[in-house]
XYZ file of C-alpha atoms in Angstrom:
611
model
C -14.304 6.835 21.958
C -16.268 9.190 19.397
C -15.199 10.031 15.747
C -16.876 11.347 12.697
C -17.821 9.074 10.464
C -17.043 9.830 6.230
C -20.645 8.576 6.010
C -23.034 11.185 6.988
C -25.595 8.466 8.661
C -23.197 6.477 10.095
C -24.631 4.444 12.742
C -21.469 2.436 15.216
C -18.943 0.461 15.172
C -17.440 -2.278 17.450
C -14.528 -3.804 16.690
C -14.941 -7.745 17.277
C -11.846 -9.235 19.164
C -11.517 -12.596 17.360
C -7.885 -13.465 18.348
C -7.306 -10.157 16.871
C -3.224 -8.436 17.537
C -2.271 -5.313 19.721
C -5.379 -2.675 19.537
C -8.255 -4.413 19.047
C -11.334 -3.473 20.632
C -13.628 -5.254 22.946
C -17.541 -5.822 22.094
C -18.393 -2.710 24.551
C -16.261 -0.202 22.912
C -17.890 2.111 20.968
C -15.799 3.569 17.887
C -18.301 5.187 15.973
C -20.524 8.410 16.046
C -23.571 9.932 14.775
C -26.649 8.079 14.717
C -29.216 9.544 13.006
C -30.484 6.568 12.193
C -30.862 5.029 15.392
C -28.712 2.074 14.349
C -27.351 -0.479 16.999
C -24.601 -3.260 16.937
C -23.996 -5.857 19.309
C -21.033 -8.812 18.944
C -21.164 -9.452 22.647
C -21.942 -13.639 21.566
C -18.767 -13.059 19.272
C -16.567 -12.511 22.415
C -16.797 -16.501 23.202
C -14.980 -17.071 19.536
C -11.952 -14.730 20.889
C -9.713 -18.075 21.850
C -11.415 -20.677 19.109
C -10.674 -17.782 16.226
C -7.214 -18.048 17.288
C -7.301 -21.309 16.178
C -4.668 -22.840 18.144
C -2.027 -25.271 16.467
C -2.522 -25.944 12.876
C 0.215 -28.198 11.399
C 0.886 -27.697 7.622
C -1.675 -28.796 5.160
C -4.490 -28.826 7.742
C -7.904 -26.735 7.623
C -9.457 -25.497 10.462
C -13.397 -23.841 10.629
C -14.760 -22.452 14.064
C -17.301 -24.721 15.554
C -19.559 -22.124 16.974
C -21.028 -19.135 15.501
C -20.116 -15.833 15.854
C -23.673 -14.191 16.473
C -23.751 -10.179 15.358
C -26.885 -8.527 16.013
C -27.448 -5.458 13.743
C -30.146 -3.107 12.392
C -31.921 0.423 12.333
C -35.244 1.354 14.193
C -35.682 4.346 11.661
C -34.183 3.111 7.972
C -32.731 0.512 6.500
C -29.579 -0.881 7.093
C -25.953 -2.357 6.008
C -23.578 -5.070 8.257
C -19.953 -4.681 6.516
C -16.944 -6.469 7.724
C -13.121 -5.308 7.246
C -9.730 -6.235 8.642
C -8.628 -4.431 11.495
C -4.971 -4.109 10.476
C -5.619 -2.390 6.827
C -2.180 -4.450 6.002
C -3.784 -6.965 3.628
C -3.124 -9.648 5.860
C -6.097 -10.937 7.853
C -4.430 -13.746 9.493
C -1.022 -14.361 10.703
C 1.156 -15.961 13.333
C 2.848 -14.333 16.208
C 6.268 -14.331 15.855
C 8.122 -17.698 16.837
C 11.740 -15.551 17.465
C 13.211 -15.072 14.251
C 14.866 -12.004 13.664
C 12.799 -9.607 10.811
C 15.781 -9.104 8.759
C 13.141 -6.622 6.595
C 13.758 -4.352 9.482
C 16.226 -1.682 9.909
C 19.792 -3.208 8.738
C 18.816 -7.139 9.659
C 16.440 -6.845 11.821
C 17.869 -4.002 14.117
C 17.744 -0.434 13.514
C 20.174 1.811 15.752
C 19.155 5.645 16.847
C 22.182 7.143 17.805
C 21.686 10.966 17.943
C 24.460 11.968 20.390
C 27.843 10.747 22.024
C 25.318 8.183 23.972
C 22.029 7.633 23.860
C 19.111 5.360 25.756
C 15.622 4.483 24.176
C 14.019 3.683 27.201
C 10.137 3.779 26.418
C 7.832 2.735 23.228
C 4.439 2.967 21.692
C 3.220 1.975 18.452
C 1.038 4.649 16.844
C -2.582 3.915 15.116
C -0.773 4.002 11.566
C 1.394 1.252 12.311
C 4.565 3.849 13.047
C 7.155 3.651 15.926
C 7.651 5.958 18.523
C 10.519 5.913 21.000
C 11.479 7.884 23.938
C 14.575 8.260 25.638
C 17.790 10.456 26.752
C 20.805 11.850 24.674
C 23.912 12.752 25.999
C 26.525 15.426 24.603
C 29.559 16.851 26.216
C 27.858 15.360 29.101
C 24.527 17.357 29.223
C 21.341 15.052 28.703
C 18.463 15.806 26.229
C 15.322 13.762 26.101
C 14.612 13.146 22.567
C 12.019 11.542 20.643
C 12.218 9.080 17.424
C 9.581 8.197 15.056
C 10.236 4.859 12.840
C 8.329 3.898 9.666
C 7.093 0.336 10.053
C 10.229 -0.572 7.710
C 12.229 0.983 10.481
C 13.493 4.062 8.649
C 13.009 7.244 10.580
C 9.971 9.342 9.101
C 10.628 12.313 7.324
C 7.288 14.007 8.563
C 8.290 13.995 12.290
C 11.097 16.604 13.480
C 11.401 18.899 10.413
C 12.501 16.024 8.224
C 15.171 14.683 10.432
C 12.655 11.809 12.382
C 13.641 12.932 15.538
C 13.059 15.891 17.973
C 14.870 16.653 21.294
C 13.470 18.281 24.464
C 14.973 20.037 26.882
C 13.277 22.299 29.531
C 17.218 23.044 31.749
C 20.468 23.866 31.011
C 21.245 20.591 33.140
C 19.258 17.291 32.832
C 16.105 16.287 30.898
C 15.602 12.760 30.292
C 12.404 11.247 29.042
C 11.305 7.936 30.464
C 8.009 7.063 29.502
C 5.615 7.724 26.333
C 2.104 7.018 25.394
C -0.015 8.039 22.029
C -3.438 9.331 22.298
C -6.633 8.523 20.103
C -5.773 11.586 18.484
C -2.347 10.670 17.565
C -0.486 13.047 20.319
C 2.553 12.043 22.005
C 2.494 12.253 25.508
C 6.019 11.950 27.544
C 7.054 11.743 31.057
C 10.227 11.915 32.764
C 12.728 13.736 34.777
C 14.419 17.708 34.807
C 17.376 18.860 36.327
C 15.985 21.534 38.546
C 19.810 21.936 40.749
C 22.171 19.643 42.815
C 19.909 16.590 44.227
C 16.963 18.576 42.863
C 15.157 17.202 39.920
C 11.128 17.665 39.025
C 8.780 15.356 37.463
C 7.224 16.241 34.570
C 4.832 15.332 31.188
C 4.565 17.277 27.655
C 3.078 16.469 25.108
C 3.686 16.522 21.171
C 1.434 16.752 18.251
C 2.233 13.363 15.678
C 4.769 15.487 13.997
C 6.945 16.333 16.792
C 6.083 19.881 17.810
C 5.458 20.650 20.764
C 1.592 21.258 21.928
C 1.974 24.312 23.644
C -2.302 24.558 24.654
C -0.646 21.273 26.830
C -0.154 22.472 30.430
C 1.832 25.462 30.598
C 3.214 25.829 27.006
C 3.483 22.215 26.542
C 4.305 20.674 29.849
C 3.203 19.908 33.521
C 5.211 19.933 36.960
C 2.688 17.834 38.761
C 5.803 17.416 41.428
C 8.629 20.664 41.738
C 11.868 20.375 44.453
C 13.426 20.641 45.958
C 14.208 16.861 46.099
C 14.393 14.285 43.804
C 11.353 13.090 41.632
C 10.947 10.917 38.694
C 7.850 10.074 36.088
C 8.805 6.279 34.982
C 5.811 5.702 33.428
C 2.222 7.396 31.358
C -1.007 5.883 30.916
C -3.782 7.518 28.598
C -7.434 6.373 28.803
C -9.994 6.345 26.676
C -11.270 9.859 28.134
C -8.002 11.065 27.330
C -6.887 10.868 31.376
C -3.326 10.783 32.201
C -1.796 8.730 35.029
C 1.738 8.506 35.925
C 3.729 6.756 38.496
C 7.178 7.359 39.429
C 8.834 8.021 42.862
C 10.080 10.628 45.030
C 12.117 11.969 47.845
C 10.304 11.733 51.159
C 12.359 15.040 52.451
C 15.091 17.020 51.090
C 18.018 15.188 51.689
C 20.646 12.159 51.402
C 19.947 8.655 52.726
C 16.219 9.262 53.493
C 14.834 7.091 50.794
C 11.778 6.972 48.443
C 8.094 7.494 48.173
C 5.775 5.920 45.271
C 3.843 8.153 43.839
C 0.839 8.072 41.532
C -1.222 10.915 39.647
C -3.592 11.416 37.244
C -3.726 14.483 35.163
C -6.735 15.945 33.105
C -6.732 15.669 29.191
C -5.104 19.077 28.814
C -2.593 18.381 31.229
C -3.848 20.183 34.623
C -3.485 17.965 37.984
C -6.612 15.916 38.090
C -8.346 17.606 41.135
C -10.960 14.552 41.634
C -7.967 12.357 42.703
C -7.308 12.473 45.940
C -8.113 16.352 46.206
C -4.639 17.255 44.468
C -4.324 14.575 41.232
C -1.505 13.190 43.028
C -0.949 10.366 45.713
C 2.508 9.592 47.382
C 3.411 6.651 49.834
C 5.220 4.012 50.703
C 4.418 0.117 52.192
C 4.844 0.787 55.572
C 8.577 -0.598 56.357
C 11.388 1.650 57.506
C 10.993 5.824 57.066
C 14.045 5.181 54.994
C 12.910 2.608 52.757
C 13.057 3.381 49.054
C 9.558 2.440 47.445
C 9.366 3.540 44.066
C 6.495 2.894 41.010
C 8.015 2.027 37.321
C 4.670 0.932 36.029
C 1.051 2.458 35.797
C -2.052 1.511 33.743
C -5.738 1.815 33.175
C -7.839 -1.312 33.888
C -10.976 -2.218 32.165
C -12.760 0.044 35.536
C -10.634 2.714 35.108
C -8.999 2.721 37.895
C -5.388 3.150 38.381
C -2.716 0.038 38.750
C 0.989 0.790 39.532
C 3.892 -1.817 39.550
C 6.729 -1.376 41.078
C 8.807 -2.539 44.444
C 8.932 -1.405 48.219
C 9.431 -2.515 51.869
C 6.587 -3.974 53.337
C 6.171 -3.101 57.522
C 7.652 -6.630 57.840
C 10.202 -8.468 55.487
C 12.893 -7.170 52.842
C 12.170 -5.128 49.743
C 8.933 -7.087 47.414
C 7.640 -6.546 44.019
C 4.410 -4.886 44.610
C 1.291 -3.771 42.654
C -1.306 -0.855 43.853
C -4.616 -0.062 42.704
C -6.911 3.062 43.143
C -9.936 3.698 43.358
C -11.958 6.521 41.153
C -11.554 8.936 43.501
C -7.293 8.093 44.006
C -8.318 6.540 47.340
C -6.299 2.733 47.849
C -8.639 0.065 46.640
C -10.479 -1.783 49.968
C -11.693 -4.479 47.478
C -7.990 -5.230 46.092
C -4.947 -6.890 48.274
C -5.689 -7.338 51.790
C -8.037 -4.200 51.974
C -5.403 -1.335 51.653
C -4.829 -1.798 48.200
C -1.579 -2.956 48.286
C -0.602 -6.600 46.504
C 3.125 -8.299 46.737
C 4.912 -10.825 45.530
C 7.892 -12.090 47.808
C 9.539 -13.872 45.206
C 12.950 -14.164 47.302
C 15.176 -11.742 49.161
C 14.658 -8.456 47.402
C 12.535 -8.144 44.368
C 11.831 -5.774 42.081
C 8.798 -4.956 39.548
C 9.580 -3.236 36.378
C 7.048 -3.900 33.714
C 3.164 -4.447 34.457
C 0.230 -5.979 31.845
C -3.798 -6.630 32.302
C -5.134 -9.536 31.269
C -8.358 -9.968 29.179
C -9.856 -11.641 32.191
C -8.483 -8.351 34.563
C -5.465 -10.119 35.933
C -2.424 -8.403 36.788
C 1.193 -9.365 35.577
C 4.334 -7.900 37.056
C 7.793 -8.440 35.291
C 10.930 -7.651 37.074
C 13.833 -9.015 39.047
C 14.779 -10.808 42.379
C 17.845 -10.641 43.993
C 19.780 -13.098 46.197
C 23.532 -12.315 46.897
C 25.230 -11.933 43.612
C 22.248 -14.139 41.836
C 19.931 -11.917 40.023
C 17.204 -13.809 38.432
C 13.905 -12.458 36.194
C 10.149 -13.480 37.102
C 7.039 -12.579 36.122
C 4.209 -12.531 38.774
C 0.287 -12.910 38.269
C -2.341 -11.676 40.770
C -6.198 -12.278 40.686
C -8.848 -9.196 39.939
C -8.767 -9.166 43.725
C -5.230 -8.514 43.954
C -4.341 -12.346 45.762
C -1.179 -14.332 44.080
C -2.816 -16.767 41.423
C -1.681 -19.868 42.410
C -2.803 -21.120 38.549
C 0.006 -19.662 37.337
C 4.190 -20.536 37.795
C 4.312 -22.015 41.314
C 2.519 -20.006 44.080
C 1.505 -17.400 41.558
C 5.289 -16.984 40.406
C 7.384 -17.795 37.168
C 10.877 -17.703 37.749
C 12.250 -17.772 34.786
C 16.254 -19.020 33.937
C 18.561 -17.485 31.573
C 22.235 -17.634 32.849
C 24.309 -19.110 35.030
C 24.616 -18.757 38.690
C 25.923 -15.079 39.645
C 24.447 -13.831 36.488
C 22.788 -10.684 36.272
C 19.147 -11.133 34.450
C 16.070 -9.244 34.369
C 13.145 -8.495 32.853
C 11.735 -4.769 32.051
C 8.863 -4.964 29.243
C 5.743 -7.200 29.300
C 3.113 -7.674 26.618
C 0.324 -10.069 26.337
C -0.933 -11.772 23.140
C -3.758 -11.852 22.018
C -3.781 -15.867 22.701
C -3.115 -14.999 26.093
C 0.583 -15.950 26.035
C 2.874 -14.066 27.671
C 5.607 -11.902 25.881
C 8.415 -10.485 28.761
C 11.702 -9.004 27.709
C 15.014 -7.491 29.481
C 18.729 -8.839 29.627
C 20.739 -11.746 30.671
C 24.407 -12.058 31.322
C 25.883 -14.325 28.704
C 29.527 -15.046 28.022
C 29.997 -12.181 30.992
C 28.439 -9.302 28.675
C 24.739 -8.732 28.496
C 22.296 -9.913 25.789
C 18.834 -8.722 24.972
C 16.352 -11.607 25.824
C 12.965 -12.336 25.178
C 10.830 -15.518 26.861
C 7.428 -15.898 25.913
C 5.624 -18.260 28.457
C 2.001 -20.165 28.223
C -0.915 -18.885 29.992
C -0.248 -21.344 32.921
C 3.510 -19.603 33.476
C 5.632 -22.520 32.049
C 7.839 -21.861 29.109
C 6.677 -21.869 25.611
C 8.760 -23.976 23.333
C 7.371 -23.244 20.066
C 9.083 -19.792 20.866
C 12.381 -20.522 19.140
C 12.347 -24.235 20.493
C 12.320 -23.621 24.140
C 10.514 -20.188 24.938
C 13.581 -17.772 25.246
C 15.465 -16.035 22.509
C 18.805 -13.909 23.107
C 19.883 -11.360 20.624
C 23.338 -9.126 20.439
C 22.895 -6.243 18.116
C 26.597 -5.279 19.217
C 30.108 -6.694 20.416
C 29.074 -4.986 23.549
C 26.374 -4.466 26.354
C 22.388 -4.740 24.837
C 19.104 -4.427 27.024
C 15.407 -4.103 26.326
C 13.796 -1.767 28.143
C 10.334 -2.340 26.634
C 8.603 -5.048 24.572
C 5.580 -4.437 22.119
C 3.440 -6.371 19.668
C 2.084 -5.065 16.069
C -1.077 -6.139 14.974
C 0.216 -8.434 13.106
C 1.962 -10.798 16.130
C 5.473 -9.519 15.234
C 7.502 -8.575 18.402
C 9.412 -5.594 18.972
C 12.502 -4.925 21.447
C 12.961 -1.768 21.964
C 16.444 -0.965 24.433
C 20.054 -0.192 23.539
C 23.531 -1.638 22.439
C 26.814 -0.718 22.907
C 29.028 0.241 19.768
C 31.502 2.888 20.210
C 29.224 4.338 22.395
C 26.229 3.670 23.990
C 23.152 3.568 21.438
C 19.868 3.060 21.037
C 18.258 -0.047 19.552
C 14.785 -0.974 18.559
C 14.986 -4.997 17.352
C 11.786 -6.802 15.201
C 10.708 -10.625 15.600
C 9.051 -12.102 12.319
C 5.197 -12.835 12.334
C 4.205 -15.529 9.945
C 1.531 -13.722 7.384
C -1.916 -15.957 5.778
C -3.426 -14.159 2.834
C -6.919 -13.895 2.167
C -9.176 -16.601 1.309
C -9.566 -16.668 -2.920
C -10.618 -19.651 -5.194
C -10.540 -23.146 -3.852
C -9.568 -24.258 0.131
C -8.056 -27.809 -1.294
C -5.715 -25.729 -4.270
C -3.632 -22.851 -3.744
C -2.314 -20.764 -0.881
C -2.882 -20.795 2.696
C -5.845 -18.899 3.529
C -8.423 -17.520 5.432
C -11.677 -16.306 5.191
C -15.659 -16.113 6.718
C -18.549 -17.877 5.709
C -22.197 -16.315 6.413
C -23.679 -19.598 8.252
C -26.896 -18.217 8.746
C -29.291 -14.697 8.825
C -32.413 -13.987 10.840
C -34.463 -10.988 9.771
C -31.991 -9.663 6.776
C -31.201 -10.320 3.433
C -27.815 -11.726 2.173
C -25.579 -10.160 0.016
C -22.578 -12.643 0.523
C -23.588 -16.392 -0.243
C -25.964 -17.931 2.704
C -24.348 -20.913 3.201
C -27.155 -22.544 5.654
C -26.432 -24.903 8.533
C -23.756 -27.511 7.949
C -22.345 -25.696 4.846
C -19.524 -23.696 6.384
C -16.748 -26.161 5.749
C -14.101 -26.104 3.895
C -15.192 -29.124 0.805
C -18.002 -25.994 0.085
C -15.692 -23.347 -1.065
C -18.322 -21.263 -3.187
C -19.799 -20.331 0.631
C -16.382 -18.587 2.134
C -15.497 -14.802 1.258
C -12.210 -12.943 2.021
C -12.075 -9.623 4.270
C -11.045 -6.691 2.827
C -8.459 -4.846 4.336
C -10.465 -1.466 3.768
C -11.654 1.095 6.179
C -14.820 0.115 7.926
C -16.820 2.251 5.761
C -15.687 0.658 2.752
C -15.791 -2.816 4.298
C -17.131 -5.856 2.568
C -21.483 -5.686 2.497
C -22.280 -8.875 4.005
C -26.059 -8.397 4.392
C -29.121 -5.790 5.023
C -32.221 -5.200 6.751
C -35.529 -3.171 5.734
C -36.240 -0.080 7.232
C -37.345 -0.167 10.883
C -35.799 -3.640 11.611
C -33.552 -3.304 14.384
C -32.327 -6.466 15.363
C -31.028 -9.008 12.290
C -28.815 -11.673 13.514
C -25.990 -12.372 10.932
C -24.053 -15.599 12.770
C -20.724 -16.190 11.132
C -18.419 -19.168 10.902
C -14.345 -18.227 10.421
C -11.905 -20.570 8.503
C -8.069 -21.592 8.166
C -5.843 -23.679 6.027
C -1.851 -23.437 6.286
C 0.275 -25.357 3.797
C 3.778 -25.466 3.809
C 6.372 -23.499 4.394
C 3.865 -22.218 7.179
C 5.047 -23.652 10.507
C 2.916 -25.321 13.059
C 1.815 -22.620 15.630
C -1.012 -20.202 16.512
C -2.725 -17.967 13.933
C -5.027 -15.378 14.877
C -7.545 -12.784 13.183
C -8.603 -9.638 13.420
C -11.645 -8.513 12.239
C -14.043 -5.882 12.406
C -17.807 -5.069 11.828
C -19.987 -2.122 10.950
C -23.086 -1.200 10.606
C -24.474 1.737 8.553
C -27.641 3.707 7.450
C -28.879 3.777 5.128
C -27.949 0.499 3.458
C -25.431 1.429 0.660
C-alpha cells in the first residue's frame, strides 16, 4: 500500500501493532513510498509485545511497564537517517480502554443518532472511514418504492455537510422499482464502494456494486458509469456483502436463483471484481463462482459474508444444506485462482458448523492468528438462539474455543427470537458480536463481547452482554464496528413512527499522554528508549534496568502527529543501515479509571535524511 510521502526522501513506514484499535497495520505492511535513500524498517521483534502492550487488567492506582523490549531495526545504506514515533489515531489519546458497555451519551442525542430519510428506512451495512467518519448503507422507502441511500456521520454523530451537497446523505437508484444497498466498504483512497440488489421486473432482481468518491458522487470511470452487473436476470440475485484488498480487489458474496423460477431455491455465489470494477477474469475464468453444499437441487444456500485473509484469498460465511443433514452455518474459502481451497475443510473447501437443527451464519471475522469466526443463528422449533463459531487456518472446528468449537450464547427466554448479525474482533483478541434479542416480547439491540476462549466476558457491563432500546418499538443491529479508540458502534434500526435507522456508540475509557511525574498527576502513558545499538539518541537513553516507572526523567509521550512530524527518537550516520532502537512501553491508571484492558497504538518511521 504505496503513498507519497510530504518528505521528498522519505524512506517507509510500518505501523507497529502494539495492542493498537481497528486499522492498525501489521509489521509486513508497507505504508510508505519513495526510497531514494535506500532506507529500511523492520518491527517484526515488536509483534511479540502486541498482547503484553495491551497490558491486560490494571486496577486503579497501579503502574504497569512491558517486560520485554520492543526491538526496531532502522537505518539508510546511502545517508543518514531519522526513527520517529507517532500515535496512530491522531486523536491525542495514545491509550485507552475498549468500551465496557456504557452508552456514549457524546453521541448523536444520548448516545444514538437516528437517519430517517424516508417513510422507512434500514441501515443495514457500516464502515468507518480513515478520518475517523461514519459511513452507512442501507434502503429508503417512499410511497412504497425503495432507494438505497448512503449516510456519512461526523465522529460526533452529526451528518457531514461535505457529503451529498450539504445534506450528509445521497440516494441511489438505478430502476423505477427496487434498489436497496446491502453492503459497503471504503478504499485506501477514501472511495465508497456498495453492493446490493435492483429491481430488474417481477421475481427478477440483479446484483450489483458502484462506487462513490468520499463526497458522495458517484464515480462514473467505476464500471459502466459508476456500477457493475457482475450477475443480470432473469432470476433473483443479491450482493450481501464487499470486501476491498489492499490491491484495491473487490469480492462479493451474495446468493442467487439456481433457474428462473418459484420454489427452486438458492445458489452461493462469490466474485471478485478488478479495482475499476470489471469482473475479475483470473477467478475462475469469469470473476464469479456459484454453488451450493451438495444437499437437495432445491436447497437454498446463500453467502452474507466475504473477506480477504492475510493470503488473499477469499472467505465467505454464510449457511446451506450439506449432501447429508439439515441446513448448517458454513464458511468457504478460495483459492487465488477462485478454485475451492483443497488445503481448507475436508479438501473441497467447504467448513460447517452444525450447531443444532438449522443454523445460520450472518457475520464473519479473521483472527490475528488466521482463524475464522462465524456469527449467526440456530434454530430449533420456535427457539432461536445466537452463536458464534471458530474454525482453525485449516478450516476444522476449534475445539479451544465454546464447546466443540461453538459459543452458544443466551439472551432470552425459551421461544425467543435472538440472533447475532455483526462481528468484530479487538485488538486484545476479545470478541465483539452484535444482533437482537426478544425481550419483554419486542426486540432489543444486543451486544456480548466474549473472551478469546468463547466464554462470556463479565467486565463487559458485569456479565458480557448489553441490551439497548433506542425506541418504544422493534431495534436490531445489523453490523458492529470498533474505532481506534476501543469504542463500539451498533449500527441497525429502531422503530418510531416508522421504521428508522439507528447507529448507537459504546464509551471507550481515554489515558492521556505521559507528562511530568508517574507517582503525581494523571493517568498516563508513555515510551522509554531502553537501549540503542549503532545510533545516537535524541530522547533520553535510559540504559538497562532504567525503564521503570520511580525513573520518570527516562519516559517521553507520543505525539499524536502525522508520521512525518512524529517525535525524533534517535539517528544513524550515513551508510548505517541497521540501528536497533529497543523500546520499553508504560501505564499508570488512577481513579476514576476502571479496572480493565488498555491498549496502544503506535507507530514508527523512518526517514532520510535525518531531520
Amino acid at each position: 500500500m504505496w503513498r507519497t510521502s510530504t518528505l521528498a526522501s522519505l524512506a517507509v513506514c510500518l505501523a507497529l501493532a502494539v495492542g493498537s484499535h481497528a486499522g492498525a497495520a501489521t509489521s509486513g505492511t508497507v505504508v510508505g513510498a519513495t526510497v531514494p535513500s535506500a532506507t529500511s524498517i523492520d518491527v517484526t521483534a515488536c509483534q511479540s509485545q502486541t498482547s503484553a502492550t495491551s497490558f491486560g487488567t490494571v486496577l486503579p492506582g497501579a503502574s504497569v511497564v512491558t517486560g520485554a523490549d520492543c526491538n526496531v531495526v532502522f537505518g539508510s545504506s546511502n545517508d543518514t537517517s531519522m526513527l520517529r514515533v507517532h500515535q496512530t489515531d491522531a486523536l491525542g489519546v495514545a491509550m485507552s480502554r475498549p468500551s465496557h458497555g456504557a452508552i456514549d451519551t457524546g453521541f448523536g442525542v444520548g448516545g444514538t443518532r437516528m437517519i430517517d430519510p424516508a417513510d422507512d428506512d434500514a441501515i443495514v451495512a457500516s464502515a468507518i472511514a480513515p478520518d475517523g467518519d461514519i459511513v452507512v448503507a442501507g434502503h429508503r422507502s417512499v410511497a412504497g418504492a425503495e432507494d438505497a441511500f448512503l449516510a456519512r456521520l461526523q465522529p460526533d454523530g452529526t451528518l457531514d455537510p461535505a457529503f451529498g451537497s450539504g445534506s450528509g446523505m445521497v440516494t441511489y437508484s438505478a430502476s423505477a422499482a427496487s434498489d436497496r444497498a446491502q453492503a459497503v466498504a471504503i478504499g485506501a483512497d477514501g472511495s465508497i464502494t456498495i453492493g446490493g440488489i435492483t429491481a430488474v421486473g417481477i421475481d427478477d432482481t440483479s446484483a450489483f456494486v458502484a462506487r462513490f468518491e468520499s463526497d458522495g458522487t458517484l464515480r462514473t470511470s467505476f464500471g459502466t458509469g459508476g456500477r457493475t452487473e457482475i450477475i443480470a436476470g432473469p432470476e433473483i440475485d443479491t450482493f450481501e456483502d464487499v470486501a476491498i484488498d489492499a490491491s484495491g480487489r473487490i469480492a462479493v458474496a451474495g446468493y442467487s436463483d439456481q433457474v428462473v423460477g418459484a420454489g427452486v431455491g438458492l445458489d452461493w455465489i462469490v466474485g471478485r471484481l478488478t479495482a475499476d470494477g470489471a469482473p475479475d477474469l483470473s477467478f475462475n475464468g469469469t470473476g464469479l463462482r456459484r454453488f451450493d453444499l451438495g444437499g437437495p437441487a432445491n436447497s437454498n444456500d446463500s453467502g452474507f459474508a466475504v473477506a480477504f485473509d492475510s493470503s488473499g484469498r477469499i472467505v465467505s460465511g454464510g449457511f446451506g444444506v450439506p449432501a447429508a443433514g439439515t441446513g448448517d452455518a458454513a464458511v468457504v474459502r478460495f483459492t487465488e485462482a477462485g478454485a475451492f481451497d483443497p488445503t481448507f475443510g475436508g479438501g473441497d473447501g467447504i467448513a460447517t458448523a452444525d450447531v443444532t437443527a438449522a443454523d445460520e451464519a450472518r457475520g464473519l471475522a479473521i483472527d490475528a492468528n488466521g482463524r475464522i469466526l462465524l456469527s449467526g443463528q440456530s434454530n430449533i422449533g420456535v427457539d432461536q438462539d445466537a452463536f458464534v463459531a471458530r474454525f482453525t487456518t485449516a478450516g476444522v472446528l476449534d475445539t479451544t474455543f465454546g464447546i466443540g468449537g461453538v459459543s452458544s450464547v443466551p439472551m432470552s427466554t425459551a421461544g425467543g427470537h435472538d440472533a447475532f448479525e455483526g462481528l468484530v474482533i479487538q485488538d486484545d483478541r476479545r470478541i465483539v458480536a452484535a444482533g437482537h434479542a426478544q425481550v419483554g416480547g419486542q426486540w432489543d439491540a444486543a451486544v456480548f463481547r466474549l473472551l478469546e476462549n468463547g466464554t462470556l466476558d463479565t467486565s463487559f457491563d458485569g456479565d458480557g452482554k448489553a441490551f439497548y432500546a433506542p425506541s418504544a418499538g422493534l431495534d436490531t443491529v445489523h453490523d458492529v464496528l470498533m474505532h481506534r479508540d476501543g469504542r463500539i458502534l451498533l449500527t441497525g434500526g429502531a422503530t418510531n413512527a416508522d421504521f428508522d435507522g439507528a447507529v448507537t456508540r459504546l464509551d471507550s475509557t481515554g489515558v492521556a499522554d505521559f507528562s511530568g511525574d508517574w507517582t503525581t498527576g494523571s493517568d498516563k502513558f508513555g515510551a522509554c528508549l531502553h537501549g540503542l545499538v549503532s545510533g545516537t539518541a535524541v530522547w533520553a537513553l535510559a540504559g538497562a534496568g532504567n525503564c521503570t516507572t520511580t525513573q520518570p526523567a527516562n519516559w517521553r509521550p507520543i505525539p499524536a502527529t502525522a508520521a512525518d512530524a512524529g517525535a525524533a527518537v534517535a539517528s544513524t550516520a550515513s551508510g548505517v543501515a541497521n540501528a536497533t532502537a529497543r523500546f520499553r512501553f508504560g501505564f499508570r491508571t488512577i481513579g476514576p479509571q476502571p479496572p480493565g484492558i488498555y491498549a496502544a497504538g503506535v507507530s514508527f518511521t523512518v526517514v532520510a535524511p535525518s531531520a
